[in-house]
Short mmCIF file of C-alpha atoms in Angstrom, two decimals:
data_model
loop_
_atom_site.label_atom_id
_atom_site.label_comp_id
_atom_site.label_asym_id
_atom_site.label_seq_id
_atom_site.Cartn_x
_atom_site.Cartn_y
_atom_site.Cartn_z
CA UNK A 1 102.52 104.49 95.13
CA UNK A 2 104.32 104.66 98.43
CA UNK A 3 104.49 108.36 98.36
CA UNK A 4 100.85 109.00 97.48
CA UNK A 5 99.28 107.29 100.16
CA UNK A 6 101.93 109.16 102.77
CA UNK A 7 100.34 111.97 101.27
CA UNK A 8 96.74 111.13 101.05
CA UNK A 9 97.20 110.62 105.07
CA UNK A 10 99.08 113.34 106.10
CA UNK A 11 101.22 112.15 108.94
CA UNK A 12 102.15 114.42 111.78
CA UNK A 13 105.76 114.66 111.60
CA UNK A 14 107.68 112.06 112.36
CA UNK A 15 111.80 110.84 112.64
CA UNK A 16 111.65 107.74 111.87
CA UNK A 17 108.26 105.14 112.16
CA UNK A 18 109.19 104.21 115.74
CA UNK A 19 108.43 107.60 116.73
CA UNK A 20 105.09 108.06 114.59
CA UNK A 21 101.90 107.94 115.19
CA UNK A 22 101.39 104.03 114.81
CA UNK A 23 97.31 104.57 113.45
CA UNK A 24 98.59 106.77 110.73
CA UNK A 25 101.56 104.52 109.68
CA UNK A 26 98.27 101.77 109.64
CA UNK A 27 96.27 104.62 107.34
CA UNK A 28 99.66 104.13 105.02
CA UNK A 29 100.24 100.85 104.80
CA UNK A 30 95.92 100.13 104.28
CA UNK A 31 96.41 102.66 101.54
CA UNK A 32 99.23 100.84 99.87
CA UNK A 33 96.93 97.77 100.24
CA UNK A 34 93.90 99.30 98.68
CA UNK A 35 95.99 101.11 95.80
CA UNK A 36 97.10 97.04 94.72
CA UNK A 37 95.49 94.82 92.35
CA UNK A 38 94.97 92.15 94.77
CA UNK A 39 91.70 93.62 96.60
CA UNK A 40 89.38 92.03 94.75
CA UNK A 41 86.78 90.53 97.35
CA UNK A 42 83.18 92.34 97.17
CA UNK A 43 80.73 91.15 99.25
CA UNK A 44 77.22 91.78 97.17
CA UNK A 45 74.87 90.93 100.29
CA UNK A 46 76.34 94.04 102.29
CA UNK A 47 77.83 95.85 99.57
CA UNK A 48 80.94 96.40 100.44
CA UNK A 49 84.81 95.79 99.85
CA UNK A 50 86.42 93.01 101.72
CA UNK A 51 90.20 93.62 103.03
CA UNK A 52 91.87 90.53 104.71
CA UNK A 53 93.52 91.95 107.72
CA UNK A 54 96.67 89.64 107.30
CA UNK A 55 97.14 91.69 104.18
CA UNK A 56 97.17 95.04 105.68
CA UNK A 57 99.56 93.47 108.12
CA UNK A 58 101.83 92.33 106.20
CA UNK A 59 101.80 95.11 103.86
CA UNK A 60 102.09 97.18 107.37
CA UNK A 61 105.22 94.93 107.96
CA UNK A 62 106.46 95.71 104.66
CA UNK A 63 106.95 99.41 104.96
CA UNK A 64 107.45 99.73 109.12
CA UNK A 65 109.48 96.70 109.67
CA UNK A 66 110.67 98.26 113.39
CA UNK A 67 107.03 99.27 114.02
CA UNK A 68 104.94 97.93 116.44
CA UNK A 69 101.48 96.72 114.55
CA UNK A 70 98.63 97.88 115.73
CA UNK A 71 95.13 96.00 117.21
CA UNK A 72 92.83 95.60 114.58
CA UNK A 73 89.73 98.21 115.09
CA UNK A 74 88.10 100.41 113.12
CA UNK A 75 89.98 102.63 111.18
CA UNK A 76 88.21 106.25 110.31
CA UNK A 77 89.51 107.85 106.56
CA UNK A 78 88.13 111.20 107.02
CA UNK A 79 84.93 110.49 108.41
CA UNK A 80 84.36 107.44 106.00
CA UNK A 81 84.87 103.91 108.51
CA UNK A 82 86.36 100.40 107.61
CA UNK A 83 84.78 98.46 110.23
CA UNK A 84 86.91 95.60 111.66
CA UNK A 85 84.97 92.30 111.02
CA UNK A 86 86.24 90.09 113.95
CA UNK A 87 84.43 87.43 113.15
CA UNK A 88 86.04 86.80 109.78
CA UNK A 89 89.18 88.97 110.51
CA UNK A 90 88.73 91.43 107.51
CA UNK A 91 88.07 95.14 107.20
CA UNK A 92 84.42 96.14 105.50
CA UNK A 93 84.97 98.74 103.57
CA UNK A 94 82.16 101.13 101.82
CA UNK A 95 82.29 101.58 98.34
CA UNK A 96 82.13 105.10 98.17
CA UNK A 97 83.88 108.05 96.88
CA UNK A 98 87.43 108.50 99.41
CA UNK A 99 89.68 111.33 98.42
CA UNK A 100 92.01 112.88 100.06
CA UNK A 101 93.08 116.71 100.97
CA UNK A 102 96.27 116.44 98.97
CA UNK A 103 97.97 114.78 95.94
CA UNK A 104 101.66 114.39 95.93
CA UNK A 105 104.31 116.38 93.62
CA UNK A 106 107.52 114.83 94.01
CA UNK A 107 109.74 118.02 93.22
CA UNK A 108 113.17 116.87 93.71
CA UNK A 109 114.98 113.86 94.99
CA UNK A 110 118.05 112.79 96.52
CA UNK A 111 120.11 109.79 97.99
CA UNK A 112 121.95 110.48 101.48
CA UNK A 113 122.80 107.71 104.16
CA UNK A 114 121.59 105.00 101.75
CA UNK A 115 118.34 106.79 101.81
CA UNK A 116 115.93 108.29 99.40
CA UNK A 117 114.82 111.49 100.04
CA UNK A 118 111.95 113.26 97.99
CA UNK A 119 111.22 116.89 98.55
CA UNK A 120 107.07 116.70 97.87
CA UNK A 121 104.44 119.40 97.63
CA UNK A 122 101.14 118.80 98.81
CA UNK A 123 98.83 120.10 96.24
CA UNK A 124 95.55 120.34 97.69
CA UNK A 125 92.25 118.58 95.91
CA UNK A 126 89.75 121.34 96.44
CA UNK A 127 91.50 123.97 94.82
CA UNK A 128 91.98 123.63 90.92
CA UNK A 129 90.65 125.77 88.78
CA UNK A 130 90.10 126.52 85.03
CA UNK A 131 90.51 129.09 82.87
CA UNK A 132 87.86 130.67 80.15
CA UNK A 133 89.74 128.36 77.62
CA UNK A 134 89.42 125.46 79.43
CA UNK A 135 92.60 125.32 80.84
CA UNK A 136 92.89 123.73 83.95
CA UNK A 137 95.13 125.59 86.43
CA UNK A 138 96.94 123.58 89.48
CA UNK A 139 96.79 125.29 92.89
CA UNK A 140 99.86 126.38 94.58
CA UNK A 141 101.26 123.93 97.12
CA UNK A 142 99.95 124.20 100.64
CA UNK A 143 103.14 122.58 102.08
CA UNK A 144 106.55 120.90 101.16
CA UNK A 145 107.64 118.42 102.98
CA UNK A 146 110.58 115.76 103.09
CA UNK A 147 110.02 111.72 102.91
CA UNK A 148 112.68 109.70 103.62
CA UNK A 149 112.55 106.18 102.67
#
């Protein structure tokens, strides 16, 4: 799960998550969140997804233990906003279609300073194709890139 929301973000480069872009590490970890079975708060009078910021928090926590947290705000996924509700300290989010540019292909991976590493292509979403048979066809990778966890 981990690895597909790194990917559906797309991080700038980083060394390690004290060096990152702390918003992005935030896309990750609210990602990881969303991706769980334990979202399940709809609110029917504005039609929209409830996320209790303590969750995102602590799932934040979770996979950036070092990492400062960030101030709650509003967090934009590619143009499509989870508004910060102060008032009752939760994210709104729209239910709407969300994808992302890429989906992960974990290629290879290997252990090295108690770490795992996984060599992962980004395959990008608007690219697949199909054949005359029906065949669907995978694009090439746009990038490989190395996640250490």
């Amino acid at each position: 799960m981990l690895i597909n929301c790194i990917v559906m973000v797309d991080p700038d480069c980083f060394s390690s998550p004290e060096k990152a872009d702390i918003n992005q590490l935030f896309k990750i970890a609210f990602w990881c969140v969303l991706r769980t079975d334990k979202v399940t708060n709809y609110d029917f009078s504005v039609k929209q997804m409830t996320v209790n910021r303590k969750q995102t928090e602590k799932m934040y926590a979770s996979l950036f233990p070092k990492a400062e947290i960030p101030q709650a705000c509003d967090v934009d996924f590619n143009g499509v906003v989870f508004t910060y509700d102060k008032a009752h300290n939760c994210y709104r989010v729209p239910v709407t279609g969300i994808t992302s540019d890429y989906t992960g292909k974990i290629i290879k991976k290997s252990e090295k300073e108690n770490k795992l590493i996984f060599e992962t292509q980004y395959i990008p979403h608007s690219k697949w194709t199909q054949d005359k048979e029906g065949t669907i066809i995978p694009p090439k990778a746009e990038k490989t890139m190395l996640i250490a966890l």
